[in-house]
Coordinates of C-alpha atoms in Angstrom, one line a residue:
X1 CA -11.8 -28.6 -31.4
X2 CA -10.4 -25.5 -33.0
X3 CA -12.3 -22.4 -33.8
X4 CA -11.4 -21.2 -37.2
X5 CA -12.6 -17.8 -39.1
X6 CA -15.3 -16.8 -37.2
X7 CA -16.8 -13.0 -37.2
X8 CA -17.9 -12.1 -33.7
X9 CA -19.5 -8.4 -34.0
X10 CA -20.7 -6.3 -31.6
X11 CA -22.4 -2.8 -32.2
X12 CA -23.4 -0.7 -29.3
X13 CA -26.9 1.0 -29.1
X14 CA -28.2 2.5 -25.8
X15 CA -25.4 0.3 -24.4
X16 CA -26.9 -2.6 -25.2
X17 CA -24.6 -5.2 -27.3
X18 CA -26.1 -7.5 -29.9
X19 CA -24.4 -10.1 -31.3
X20 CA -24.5 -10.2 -35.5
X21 CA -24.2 -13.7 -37.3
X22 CA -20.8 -13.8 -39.7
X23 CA -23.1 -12.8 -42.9
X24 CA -24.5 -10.1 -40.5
X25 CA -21.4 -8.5 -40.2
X26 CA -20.6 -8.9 -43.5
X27 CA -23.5 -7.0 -44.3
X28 CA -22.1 -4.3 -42.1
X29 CA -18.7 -3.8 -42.8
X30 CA -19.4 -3.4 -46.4
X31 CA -21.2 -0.1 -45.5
X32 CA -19.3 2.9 -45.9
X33 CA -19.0 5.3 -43.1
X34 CA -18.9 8.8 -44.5
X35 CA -18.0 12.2 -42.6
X36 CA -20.9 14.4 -42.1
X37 CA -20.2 18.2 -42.5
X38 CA -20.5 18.6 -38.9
X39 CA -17.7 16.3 -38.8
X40 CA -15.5 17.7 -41.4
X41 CA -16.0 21.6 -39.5
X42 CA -14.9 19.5 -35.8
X43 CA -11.5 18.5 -37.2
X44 CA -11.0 21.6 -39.0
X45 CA -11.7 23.4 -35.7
X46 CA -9.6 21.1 -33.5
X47 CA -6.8 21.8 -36.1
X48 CA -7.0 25.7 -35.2
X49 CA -6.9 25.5 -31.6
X50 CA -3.5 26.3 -30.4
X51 CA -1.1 23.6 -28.4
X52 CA -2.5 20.6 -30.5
X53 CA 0.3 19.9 -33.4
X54 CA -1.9 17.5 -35.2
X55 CA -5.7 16.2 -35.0
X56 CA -5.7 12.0 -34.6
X57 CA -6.8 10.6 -37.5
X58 CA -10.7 9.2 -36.4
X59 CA -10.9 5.6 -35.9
X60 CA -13.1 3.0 -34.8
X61 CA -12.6 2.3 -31.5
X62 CA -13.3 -0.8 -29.2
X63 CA -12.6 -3.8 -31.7
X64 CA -11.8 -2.1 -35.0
X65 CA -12.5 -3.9 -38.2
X66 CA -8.9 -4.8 -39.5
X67 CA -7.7 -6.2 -35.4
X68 CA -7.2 -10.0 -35.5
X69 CA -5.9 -12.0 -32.5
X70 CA -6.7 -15.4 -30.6
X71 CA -3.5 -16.8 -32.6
X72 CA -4.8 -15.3 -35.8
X73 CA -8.3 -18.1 -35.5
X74 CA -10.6 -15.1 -34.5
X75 CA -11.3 -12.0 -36.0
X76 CA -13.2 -9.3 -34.3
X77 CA -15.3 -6.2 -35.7
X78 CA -16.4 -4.8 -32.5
X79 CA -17.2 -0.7 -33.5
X80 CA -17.7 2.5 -31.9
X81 CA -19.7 5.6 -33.5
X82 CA -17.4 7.6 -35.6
X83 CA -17.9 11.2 -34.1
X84 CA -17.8 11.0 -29.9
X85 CA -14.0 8.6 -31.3
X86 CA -13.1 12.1 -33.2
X87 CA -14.1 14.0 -30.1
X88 CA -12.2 11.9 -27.5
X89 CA -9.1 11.3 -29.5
X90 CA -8.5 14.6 -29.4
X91 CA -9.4 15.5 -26.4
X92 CA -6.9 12.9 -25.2
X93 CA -3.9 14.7 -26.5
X94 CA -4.7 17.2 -23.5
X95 CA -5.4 14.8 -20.6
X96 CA -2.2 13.1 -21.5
X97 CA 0.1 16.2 -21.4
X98 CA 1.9 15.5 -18.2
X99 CA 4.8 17.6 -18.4
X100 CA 3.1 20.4 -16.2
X101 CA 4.8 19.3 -12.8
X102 CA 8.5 20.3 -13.2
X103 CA 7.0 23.8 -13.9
X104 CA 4.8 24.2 -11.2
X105 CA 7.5 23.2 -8.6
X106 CA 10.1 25.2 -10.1
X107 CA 7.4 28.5 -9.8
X108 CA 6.3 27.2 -6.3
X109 CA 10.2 27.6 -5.2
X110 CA 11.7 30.6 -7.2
X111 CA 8.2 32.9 -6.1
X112 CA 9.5 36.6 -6.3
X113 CA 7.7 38.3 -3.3
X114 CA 7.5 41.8 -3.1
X115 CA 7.6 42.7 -6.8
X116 CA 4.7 43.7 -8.1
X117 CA 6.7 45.5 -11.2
X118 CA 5.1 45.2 -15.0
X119 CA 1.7 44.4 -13.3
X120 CA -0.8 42.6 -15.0
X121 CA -3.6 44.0 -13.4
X122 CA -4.2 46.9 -11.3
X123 CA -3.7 46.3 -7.2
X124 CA -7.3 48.5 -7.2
X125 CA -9.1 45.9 -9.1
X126 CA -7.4 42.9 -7.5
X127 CA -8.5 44.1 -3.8
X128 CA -11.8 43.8 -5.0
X129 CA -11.7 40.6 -6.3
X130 CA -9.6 38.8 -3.4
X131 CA -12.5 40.8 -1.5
X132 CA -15.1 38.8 -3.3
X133 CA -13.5 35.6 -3.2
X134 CA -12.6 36.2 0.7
X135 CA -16.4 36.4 1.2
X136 CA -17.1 32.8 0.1
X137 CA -14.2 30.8 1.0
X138 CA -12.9 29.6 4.4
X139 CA -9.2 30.2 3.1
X140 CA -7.9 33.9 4.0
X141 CA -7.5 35.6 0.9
X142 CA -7.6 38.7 2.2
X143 CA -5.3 41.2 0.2
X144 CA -1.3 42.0 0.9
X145 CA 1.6 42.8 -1.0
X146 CA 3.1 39.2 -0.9
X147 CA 0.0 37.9 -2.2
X148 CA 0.1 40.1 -4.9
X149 CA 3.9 39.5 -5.9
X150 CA 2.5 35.9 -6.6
X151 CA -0.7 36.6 -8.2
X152 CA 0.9 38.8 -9.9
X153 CA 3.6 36.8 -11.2
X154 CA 1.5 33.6 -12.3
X155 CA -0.4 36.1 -14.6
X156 CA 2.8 36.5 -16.5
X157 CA 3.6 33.1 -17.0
X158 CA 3.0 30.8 -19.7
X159 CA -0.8 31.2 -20.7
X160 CA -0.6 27.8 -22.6
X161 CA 0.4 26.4 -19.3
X162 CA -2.4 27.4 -17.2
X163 CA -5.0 27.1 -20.2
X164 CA -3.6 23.0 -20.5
X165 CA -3.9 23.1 -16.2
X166 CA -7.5 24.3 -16.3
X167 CA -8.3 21.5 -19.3
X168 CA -6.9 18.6 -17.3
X169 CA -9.2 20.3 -14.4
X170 CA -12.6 19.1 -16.6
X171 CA -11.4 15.7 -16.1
X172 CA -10.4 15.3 -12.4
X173 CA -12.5 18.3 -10.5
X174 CA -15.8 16.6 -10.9
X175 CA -13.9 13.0 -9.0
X176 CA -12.0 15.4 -6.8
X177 CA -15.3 17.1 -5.8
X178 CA -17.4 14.1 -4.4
X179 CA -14.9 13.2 -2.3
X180 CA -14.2 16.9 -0.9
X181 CA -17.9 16.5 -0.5
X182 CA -18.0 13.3 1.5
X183 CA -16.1 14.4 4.0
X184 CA -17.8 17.8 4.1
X185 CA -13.9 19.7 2.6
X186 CA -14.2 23.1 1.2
X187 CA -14.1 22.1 -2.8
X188 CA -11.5 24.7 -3.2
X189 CA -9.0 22.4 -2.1
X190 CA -9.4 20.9 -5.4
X191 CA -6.5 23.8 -6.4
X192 CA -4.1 22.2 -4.2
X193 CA -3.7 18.8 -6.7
X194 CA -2.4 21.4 -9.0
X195 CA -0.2 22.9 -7.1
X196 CA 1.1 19.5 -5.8
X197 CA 1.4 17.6 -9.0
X198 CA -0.1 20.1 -12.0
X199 CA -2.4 17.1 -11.7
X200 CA -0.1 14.6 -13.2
X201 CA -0.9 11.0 -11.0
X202 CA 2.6 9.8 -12.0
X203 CA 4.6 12.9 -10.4
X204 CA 7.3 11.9 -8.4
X205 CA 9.1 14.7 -6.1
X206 CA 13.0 14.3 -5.4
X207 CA 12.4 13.1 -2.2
X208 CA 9.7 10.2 -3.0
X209 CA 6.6 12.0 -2.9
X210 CA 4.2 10.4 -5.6
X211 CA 1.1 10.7 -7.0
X212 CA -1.8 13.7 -7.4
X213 CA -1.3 14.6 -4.0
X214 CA 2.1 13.2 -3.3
X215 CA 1.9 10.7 -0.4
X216 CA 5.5 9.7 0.9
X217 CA 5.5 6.1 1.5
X218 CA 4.7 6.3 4.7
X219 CA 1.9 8.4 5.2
X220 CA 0.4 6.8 2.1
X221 CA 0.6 3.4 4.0
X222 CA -1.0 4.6 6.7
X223 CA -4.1 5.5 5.2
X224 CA -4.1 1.9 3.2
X225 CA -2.2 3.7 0.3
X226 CA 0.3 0.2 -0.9
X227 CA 2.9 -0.4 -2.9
X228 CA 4.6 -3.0 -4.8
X229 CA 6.9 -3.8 -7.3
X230 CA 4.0 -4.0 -10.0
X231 CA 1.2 -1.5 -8.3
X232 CA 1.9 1.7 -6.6
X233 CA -1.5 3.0 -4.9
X234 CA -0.4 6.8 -4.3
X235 CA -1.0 7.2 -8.4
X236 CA -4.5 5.8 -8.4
X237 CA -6.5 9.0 -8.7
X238 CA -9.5 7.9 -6.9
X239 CA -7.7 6.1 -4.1
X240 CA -5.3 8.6 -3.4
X241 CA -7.7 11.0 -3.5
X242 CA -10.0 9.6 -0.6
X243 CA -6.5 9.3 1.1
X244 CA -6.2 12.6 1.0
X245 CA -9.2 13.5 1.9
X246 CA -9.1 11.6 5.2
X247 CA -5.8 13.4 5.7
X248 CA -7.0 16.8 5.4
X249 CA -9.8 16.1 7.5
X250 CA -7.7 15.0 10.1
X251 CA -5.6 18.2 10.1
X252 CA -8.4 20.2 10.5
X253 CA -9.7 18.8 13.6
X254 CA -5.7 19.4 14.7
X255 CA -5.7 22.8 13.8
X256 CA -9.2 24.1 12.8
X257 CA -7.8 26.5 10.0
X258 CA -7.7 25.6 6.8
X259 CA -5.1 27.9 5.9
X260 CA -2.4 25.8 8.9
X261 CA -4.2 22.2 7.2
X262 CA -2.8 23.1 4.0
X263 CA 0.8 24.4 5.6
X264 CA 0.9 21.1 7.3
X265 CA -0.4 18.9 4.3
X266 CA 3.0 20.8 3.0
X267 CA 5.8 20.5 6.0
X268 CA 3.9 18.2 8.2
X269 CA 1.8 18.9 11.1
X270 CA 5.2 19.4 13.5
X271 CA 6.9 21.7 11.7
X272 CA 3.4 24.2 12.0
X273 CA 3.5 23.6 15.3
X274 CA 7.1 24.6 16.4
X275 CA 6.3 28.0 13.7
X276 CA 3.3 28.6 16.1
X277 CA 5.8 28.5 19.0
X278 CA 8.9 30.4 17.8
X279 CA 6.1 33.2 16.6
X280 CA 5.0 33.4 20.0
X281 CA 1.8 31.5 19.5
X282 CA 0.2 33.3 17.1
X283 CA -1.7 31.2 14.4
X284 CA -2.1 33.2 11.2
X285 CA -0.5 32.1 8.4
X286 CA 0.6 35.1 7.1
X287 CA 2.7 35.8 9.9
X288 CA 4.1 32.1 10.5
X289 CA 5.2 31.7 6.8
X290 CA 8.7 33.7 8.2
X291 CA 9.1 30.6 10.3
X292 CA 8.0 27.9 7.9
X293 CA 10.8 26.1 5.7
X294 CA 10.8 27.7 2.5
X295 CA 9.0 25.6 0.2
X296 CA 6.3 26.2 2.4
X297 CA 6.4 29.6 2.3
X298 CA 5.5 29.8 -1.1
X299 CA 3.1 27.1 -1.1
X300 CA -0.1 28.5 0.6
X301 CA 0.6 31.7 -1.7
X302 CA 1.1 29.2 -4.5
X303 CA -2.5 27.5 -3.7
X304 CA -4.3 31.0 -3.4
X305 CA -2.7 32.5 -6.4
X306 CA -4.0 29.3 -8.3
X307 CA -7.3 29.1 -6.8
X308 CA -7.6 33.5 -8.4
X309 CA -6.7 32.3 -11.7
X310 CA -9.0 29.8 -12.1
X311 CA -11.7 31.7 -10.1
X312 CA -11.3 34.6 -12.6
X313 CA -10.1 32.8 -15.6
X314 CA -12.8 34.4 -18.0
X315 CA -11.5 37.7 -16.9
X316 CA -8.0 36.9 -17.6
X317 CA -8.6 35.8 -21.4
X318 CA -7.6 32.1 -20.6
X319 CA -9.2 30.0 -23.2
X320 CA -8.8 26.6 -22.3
X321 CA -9.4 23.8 -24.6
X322 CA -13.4 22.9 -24.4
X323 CA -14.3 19.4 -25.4
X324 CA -17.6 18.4 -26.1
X325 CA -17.0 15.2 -23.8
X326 CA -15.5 17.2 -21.3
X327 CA -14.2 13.7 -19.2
X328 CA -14.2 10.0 -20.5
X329 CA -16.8 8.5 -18.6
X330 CA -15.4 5.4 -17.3
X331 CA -16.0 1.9 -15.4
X332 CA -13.8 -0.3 -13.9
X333 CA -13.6 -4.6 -14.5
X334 CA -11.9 -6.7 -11.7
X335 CA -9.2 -8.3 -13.4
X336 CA -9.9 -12.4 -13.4
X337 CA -6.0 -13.1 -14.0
X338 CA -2.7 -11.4 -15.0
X339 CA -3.4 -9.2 -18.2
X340 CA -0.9 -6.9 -19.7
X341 CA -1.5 -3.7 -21.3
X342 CA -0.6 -4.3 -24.6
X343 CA -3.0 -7.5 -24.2
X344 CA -5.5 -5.0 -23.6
X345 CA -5.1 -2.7 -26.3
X346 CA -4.6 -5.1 -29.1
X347 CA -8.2 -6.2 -28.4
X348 CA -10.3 -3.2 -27.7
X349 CA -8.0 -0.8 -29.8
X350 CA -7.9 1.6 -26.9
X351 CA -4.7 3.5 -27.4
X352 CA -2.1 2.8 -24.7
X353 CA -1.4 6.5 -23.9
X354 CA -5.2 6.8 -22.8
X355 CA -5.3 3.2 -21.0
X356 CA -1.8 3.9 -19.3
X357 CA -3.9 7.7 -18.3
X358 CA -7.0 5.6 -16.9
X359 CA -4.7 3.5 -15.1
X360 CA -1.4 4.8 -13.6
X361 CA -0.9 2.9 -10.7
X362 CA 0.0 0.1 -12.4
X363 CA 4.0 0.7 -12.7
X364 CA 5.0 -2.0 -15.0
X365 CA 1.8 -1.9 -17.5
X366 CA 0.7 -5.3 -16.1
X367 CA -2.5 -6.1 -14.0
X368 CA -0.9 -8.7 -11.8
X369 CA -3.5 -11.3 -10.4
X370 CA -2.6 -12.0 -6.5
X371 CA -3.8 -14.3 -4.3
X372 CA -6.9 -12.6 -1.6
X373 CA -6.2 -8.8 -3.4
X374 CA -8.5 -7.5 -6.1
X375 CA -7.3 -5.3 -8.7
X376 CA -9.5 -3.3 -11.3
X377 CA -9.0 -2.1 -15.0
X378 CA -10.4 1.1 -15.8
X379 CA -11.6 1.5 -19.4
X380 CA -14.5 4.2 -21.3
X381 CA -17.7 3.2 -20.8
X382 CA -18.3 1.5 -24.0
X383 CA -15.1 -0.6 -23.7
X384 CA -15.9 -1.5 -20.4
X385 CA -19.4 -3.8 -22.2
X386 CA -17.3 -5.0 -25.1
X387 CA -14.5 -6.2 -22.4
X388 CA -17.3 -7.9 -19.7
X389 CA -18.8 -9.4 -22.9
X390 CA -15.9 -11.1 -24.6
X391 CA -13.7 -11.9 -21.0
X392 CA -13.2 -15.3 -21.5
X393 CA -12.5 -14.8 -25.4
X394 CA -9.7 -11.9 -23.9
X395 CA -8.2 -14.0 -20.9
X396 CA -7.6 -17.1 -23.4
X397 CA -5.7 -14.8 -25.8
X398 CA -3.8 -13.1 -22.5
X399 CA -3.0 -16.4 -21.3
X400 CA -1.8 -17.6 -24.6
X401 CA 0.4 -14.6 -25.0
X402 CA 2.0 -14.5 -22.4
X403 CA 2.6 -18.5 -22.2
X404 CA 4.2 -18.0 -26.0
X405 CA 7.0 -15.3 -24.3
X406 CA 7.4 -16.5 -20.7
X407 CA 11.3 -18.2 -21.4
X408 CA 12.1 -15.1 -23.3
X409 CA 10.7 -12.6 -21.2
X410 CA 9.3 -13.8 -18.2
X411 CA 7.2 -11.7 -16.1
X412 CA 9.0 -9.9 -13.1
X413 CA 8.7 -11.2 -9.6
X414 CA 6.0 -9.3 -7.3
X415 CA 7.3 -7.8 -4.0
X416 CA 5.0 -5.8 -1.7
X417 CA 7.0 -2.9 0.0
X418 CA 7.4 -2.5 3.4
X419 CA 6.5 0.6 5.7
X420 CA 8.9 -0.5 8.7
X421 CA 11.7 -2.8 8.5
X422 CA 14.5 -4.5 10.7
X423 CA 17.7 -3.4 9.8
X424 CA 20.6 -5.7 10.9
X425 CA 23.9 -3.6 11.8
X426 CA 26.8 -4.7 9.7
X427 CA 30.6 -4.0 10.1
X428 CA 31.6 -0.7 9.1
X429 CA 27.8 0.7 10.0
X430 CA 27.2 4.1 12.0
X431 CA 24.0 5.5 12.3
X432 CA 24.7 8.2 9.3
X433 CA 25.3 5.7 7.0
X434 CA 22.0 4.0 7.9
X435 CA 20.2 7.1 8.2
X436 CA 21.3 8.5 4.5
X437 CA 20.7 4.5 2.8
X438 CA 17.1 4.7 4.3
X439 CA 16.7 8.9 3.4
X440 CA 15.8 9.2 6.8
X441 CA 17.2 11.2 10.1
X442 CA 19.5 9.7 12.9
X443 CA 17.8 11.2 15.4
X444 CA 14.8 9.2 14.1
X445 CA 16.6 6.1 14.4
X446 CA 17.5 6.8 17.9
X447 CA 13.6 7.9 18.9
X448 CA 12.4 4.2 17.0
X449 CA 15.0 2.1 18.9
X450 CA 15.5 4.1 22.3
X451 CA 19.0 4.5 21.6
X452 CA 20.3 6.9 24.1
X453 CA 23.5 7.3 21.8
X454 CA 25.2 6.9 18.6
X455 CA 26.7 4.0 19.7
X456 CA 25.8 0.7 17.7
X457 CA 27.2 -3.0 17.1
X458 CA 27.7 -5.2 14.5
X459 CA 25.0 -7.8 14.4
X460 CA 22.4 -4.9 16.5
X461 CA 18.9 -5.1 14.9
X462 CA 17.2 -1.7 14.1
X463 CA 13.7 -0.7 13.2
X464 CA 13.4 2.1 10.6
X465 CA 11.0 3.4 9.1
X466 CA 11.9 4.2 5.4
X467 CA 11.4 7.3 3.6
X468 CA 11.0 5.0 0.3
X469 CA 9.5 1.9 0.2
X470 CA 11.8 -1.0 0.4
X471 CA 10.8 -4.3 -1.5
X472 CA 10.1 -7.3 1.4
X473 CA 10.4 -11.3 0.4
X474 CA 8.5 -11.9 -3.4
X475 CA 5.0 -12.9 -3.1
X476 CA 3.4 -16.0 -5.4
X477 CA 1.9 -14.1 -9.0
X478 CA -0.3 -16.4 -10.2
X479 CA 0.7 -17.2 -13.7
X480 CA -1.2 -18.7 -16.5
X481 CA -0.5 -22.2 -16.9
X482 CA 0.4 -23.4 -19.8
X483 CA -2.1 -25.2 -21.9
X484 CA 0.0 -28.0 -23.1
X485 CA 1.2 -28.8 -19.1
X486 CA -2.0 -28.5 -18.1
X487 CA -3.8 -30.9 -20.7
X488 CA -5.3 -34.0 -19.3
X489 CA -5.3 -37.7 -20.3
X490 CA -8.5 -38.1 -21.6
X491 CA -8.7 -41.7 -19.3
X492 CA -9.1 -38.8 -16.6
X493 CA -13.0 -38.3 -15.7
X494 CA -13.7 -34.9 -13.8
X495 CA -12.1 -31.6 -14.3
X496 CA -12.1 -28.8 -11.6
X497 CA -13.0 -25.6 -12.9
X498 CA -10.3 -22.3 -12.3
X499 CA -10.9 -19.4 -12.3
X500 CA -11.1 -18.2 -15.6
X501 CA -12.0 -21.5 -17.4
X502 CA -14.4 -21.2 -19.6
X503 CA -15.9 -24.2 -21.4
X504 CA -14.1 -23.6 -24.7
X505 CA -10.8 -23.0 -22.4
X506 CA -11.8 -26.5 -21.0
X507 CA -12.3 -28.2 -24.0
X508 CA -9.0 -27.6 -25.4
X509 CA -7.1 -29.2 -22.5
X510 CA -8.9 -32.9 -23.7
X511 CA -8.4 -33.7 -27.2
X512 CA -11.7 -34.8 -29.2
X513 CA -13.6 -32.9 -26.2
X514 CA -16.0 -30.7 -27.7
X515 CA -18.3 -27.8 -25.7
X516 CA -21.6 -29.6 -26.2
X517 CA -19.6 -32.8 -24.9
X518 CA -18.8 -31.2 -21.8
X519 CA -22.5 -29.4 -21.9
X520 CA -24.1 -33.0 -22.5
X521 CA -22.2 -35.0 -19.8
X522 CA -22.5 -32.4 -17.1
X523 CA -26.5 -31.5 -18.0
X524 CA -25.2 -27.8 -18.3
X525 CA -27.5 -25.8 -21.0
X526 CA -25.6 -22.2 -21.0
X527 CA -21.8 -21.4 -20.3
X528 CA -21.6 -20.1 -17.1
X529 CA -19.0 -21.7 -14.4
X530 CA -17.7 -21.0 -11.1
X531 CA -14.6 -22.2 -9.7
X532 CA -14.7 -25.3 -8.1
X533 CA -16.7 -26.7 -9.9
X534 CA -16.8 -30.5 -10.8
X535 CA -17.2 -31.6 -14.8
X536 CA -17.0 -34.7 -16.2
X537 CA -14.9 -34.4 -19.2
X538 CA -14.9 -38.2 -20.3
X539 CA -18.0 -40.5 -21.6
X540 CA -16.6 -43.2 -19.8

């Protein structure tokens, strides 16, 4: 039985979600929705605010009045209030301004220490405020000249930069926060995601670093951080961030200075320890950073010139950008089978620049559906009812869609990457070879396989450890299956529900089969099903 021209509407009040009959929503859509003044003077004041070239034109979101889909048979007119859409679509032209990170690392390397020349504020006044800010932070922000060169310098930079930095702050501190909190982390360190990746979860570093705090393969693996050829878990913001948090806390209770944690979160915890040794032992950062690798040099200045700016922003003149929704509140739905994006957006209307911003772990825009791992989609709050509510409507349009394309463009196959793997020596190998194929160092190689040379042979098996992640054998993606292979003869008594079936889903496979047929024979009075289940699908 097919399903043609029916109005499924959904309006939202108090988050609850009431169905409307067709002549219901009729009713509705016929009703004009006109901008108050209050409206009208929000656009015109978004329009004003410098670094936003145009305002988005307001429109519905979730299911908007004019989206179709289901192969054309079902037509949606699922709405959101007019005025928080005009609020958060342009609001969203800020979080998704990611071109931040080339900036920040380019500053972080070219710091000019010692030249304090053209000052934008007087060294008198900023004593007194590193003073203030010494006095209620663990971090030593006590003054000195090199501090100065860099405080001094990031005042003179780009004030659109740092106004767009602090914006993106509204949406990630408050996450960033409760997890500093959990594991009882000064909340400054919230400062050092911006100095790692100008908050930007997709940031990649030359060297394979990834993510808002830019985990290299490894270390992200060992604190459950994976990766595969369809996810990559360094760019999920909240799990990367307890990552790092576990992290940090760790290098505390190494060092137990916060200033040495953050030079180590840098360089790694060895390279701290040999500066602390060629400098005699001493442990003060300011008079290690001679014998830290340069990047690291500038980075603790980097953080603490960061953490002044926004500490004093008000006293600088920086105006960031001031939503009235100051971060999408959000909820996450496990994902019942393979989705993809555009799936996704064609029915809730949620632009793909914001659900790609909600979600960036996923590399390929595809929520792959694996066997014994769970994955989540993260939507606004409002989306996330409309989605739970029409699932099984959404998965049998997925499924479809993808079924319709899989010859001409079927899906990629899914390989989980590996943190160690066993290298088999081939002719012409030498260690250097290996060693610059896997971005790692040859005396590495040696320490991992006791070699007390150089020397190697052909057909010698090696455990490295890679500095990227290197894809192992493909893993089974469960696909939809398609619903003419999957029909059964109607001679055939009992179905097994899938996950994902739903009744309607179901009744389509057996021609003549209706949902009260199904609902009759199996003494079932509403539609809910679990897998495994066991319907009788024939009267016989």
């Amino acid at each position: 039985m097919k399903i043609k021209n029916v109005v499924l509407g959904i309006t939202f009040c108090s988050g609850i979600a009431f169905a409307q009959t067709p002549k219901q929503e009729k009713d509705s859509i016929a009703v004009e929705v006109e901008e108050t003044q209050e409206e009208i003077d929000f656009t015109k004041k978004a329009d004003r605010h410098p670094g936003f070239d145009r305002v988005i034109e307001p429109q519905f979101t979730a299911f908007s009045r004019s989206s179709s889909f289901l192969n054309e048979e079902v037509l949606f007119g699922l709405r959101d209030y007019h005025q928080p859409a005009l609020i958060d679509s342009i609001w969203q032209q800020t979080l998704l301004d990611s071109r931040l990170y080339d900036e920040m690392q380019e500053s972080i390397e070219n710091i000019p220490y010692n030249d304090t020349v053209n000052k934008a504020i007087s060294t008198e006044v900023l004593k007194e405020r590193l003073a203030l800010l010494n006095a209620k932070t663990p971090f030593n922000v006590t003054y000195n000249e090199s501090l100065e060169s860099v405080i001094q310098y990031y005042l003179k930079r780009d004030k659109e930069v740092m106004e767009r930095l602090m914006s993106l702050g509204h949406y990630y501190f408050p996450l960033f926060e409760e997890k500093l909190d959990k594991y009882d982390i000064p909340l400054e360190i919230k400062y050092l995601a911006i100095v790692e990746s100008a908050l930007n979860p997709r940031a990649k570093s030359r060297v394979g670093a990834t993510g808002l705090w830019q985990f290299m393969f490894a270390t992200g693996k060992m604190h459950g951080l994976d990766v595969s050829s369809y996810v990559d878990e360094r760019m999920d913001p909240v799990l990367a961030t307890e990552a790092a948090c576990q992290y940090l806390s760790n290098l505390y209770k190494t060092f137990g200075d916060w200033d040495l944690v953050l030079a180590s979160y840098n360089s790694g915890p060895g390279n701290v320890s040999k500066a602390i040794r060629r400098s005699g032992g001493n442990t003060d950062y300011w008079e290690l950073r001679n014998y830290l690798p340069r990047e690291t040099a500038g980075y603790v200045p980097a953080f603490l010139a960061t953490m002044y700016l926004f500490e004093y922003a008000d006293e600088h003149g920086y105006q960031p950008y001031q939503p009235e929704i100051t971060y999408f509140e959000t909820d996450t739905v496990k994902v019942k089978q393979l989705i993809k994006f555009d799936q996704i957006t064609r029915v809730t209307n949620i632009e793909t620049e914001l659900l790609e911003f909600l979600n960036p772990s996923y590399k390929l825009n595809i929520v792959p559906f694996i066997k014994d791992e769970e994955y989540y989609i993260r939507l606004p709050l409002v989306e996330t009812g409309i989605f739970v509510a029409n699932e099984n409507l959404i998965y049998n349009y997925a499924e479809e869609a993808i079924l319709a394309t899989a010859e001409e463009k079927p899906l990629p196959k899914y390989y989980e990457a590996d943190d160690k793997i066993r290298y088999r020596v081939r002719s012409g190998d030498y260690l250097g070879r290996i060693a610059e194929k896997f971005g790692v160092g040859v005396s590495k190689i040696r320490r991992w396989n006791n070699l007390r040379s150089n020397n190697i042979r052909v057909g010698q098996y090696l455990t490295i450890y890679p500095r990227k992640p290197v894809a192992s054998n493909p893993v089974n993606i469960q696909k939809p299956t398609s619903t003419k292979n999957a029909s059964v003869k109607t001679s055939e008594k009992y179905y097994i529900v899938r996950k994902g079936d739903s009744l309607w889903s179901i009744s389509k496979k057996f021609p003549g089969i209706t949902v009260q047929n199904i609902q009759k024979w199996n003494d079932i009075s509403g539609n809910k099903l679990k897998p495994g289940m066991k319907l009788k699908v024939s009267n016989g």
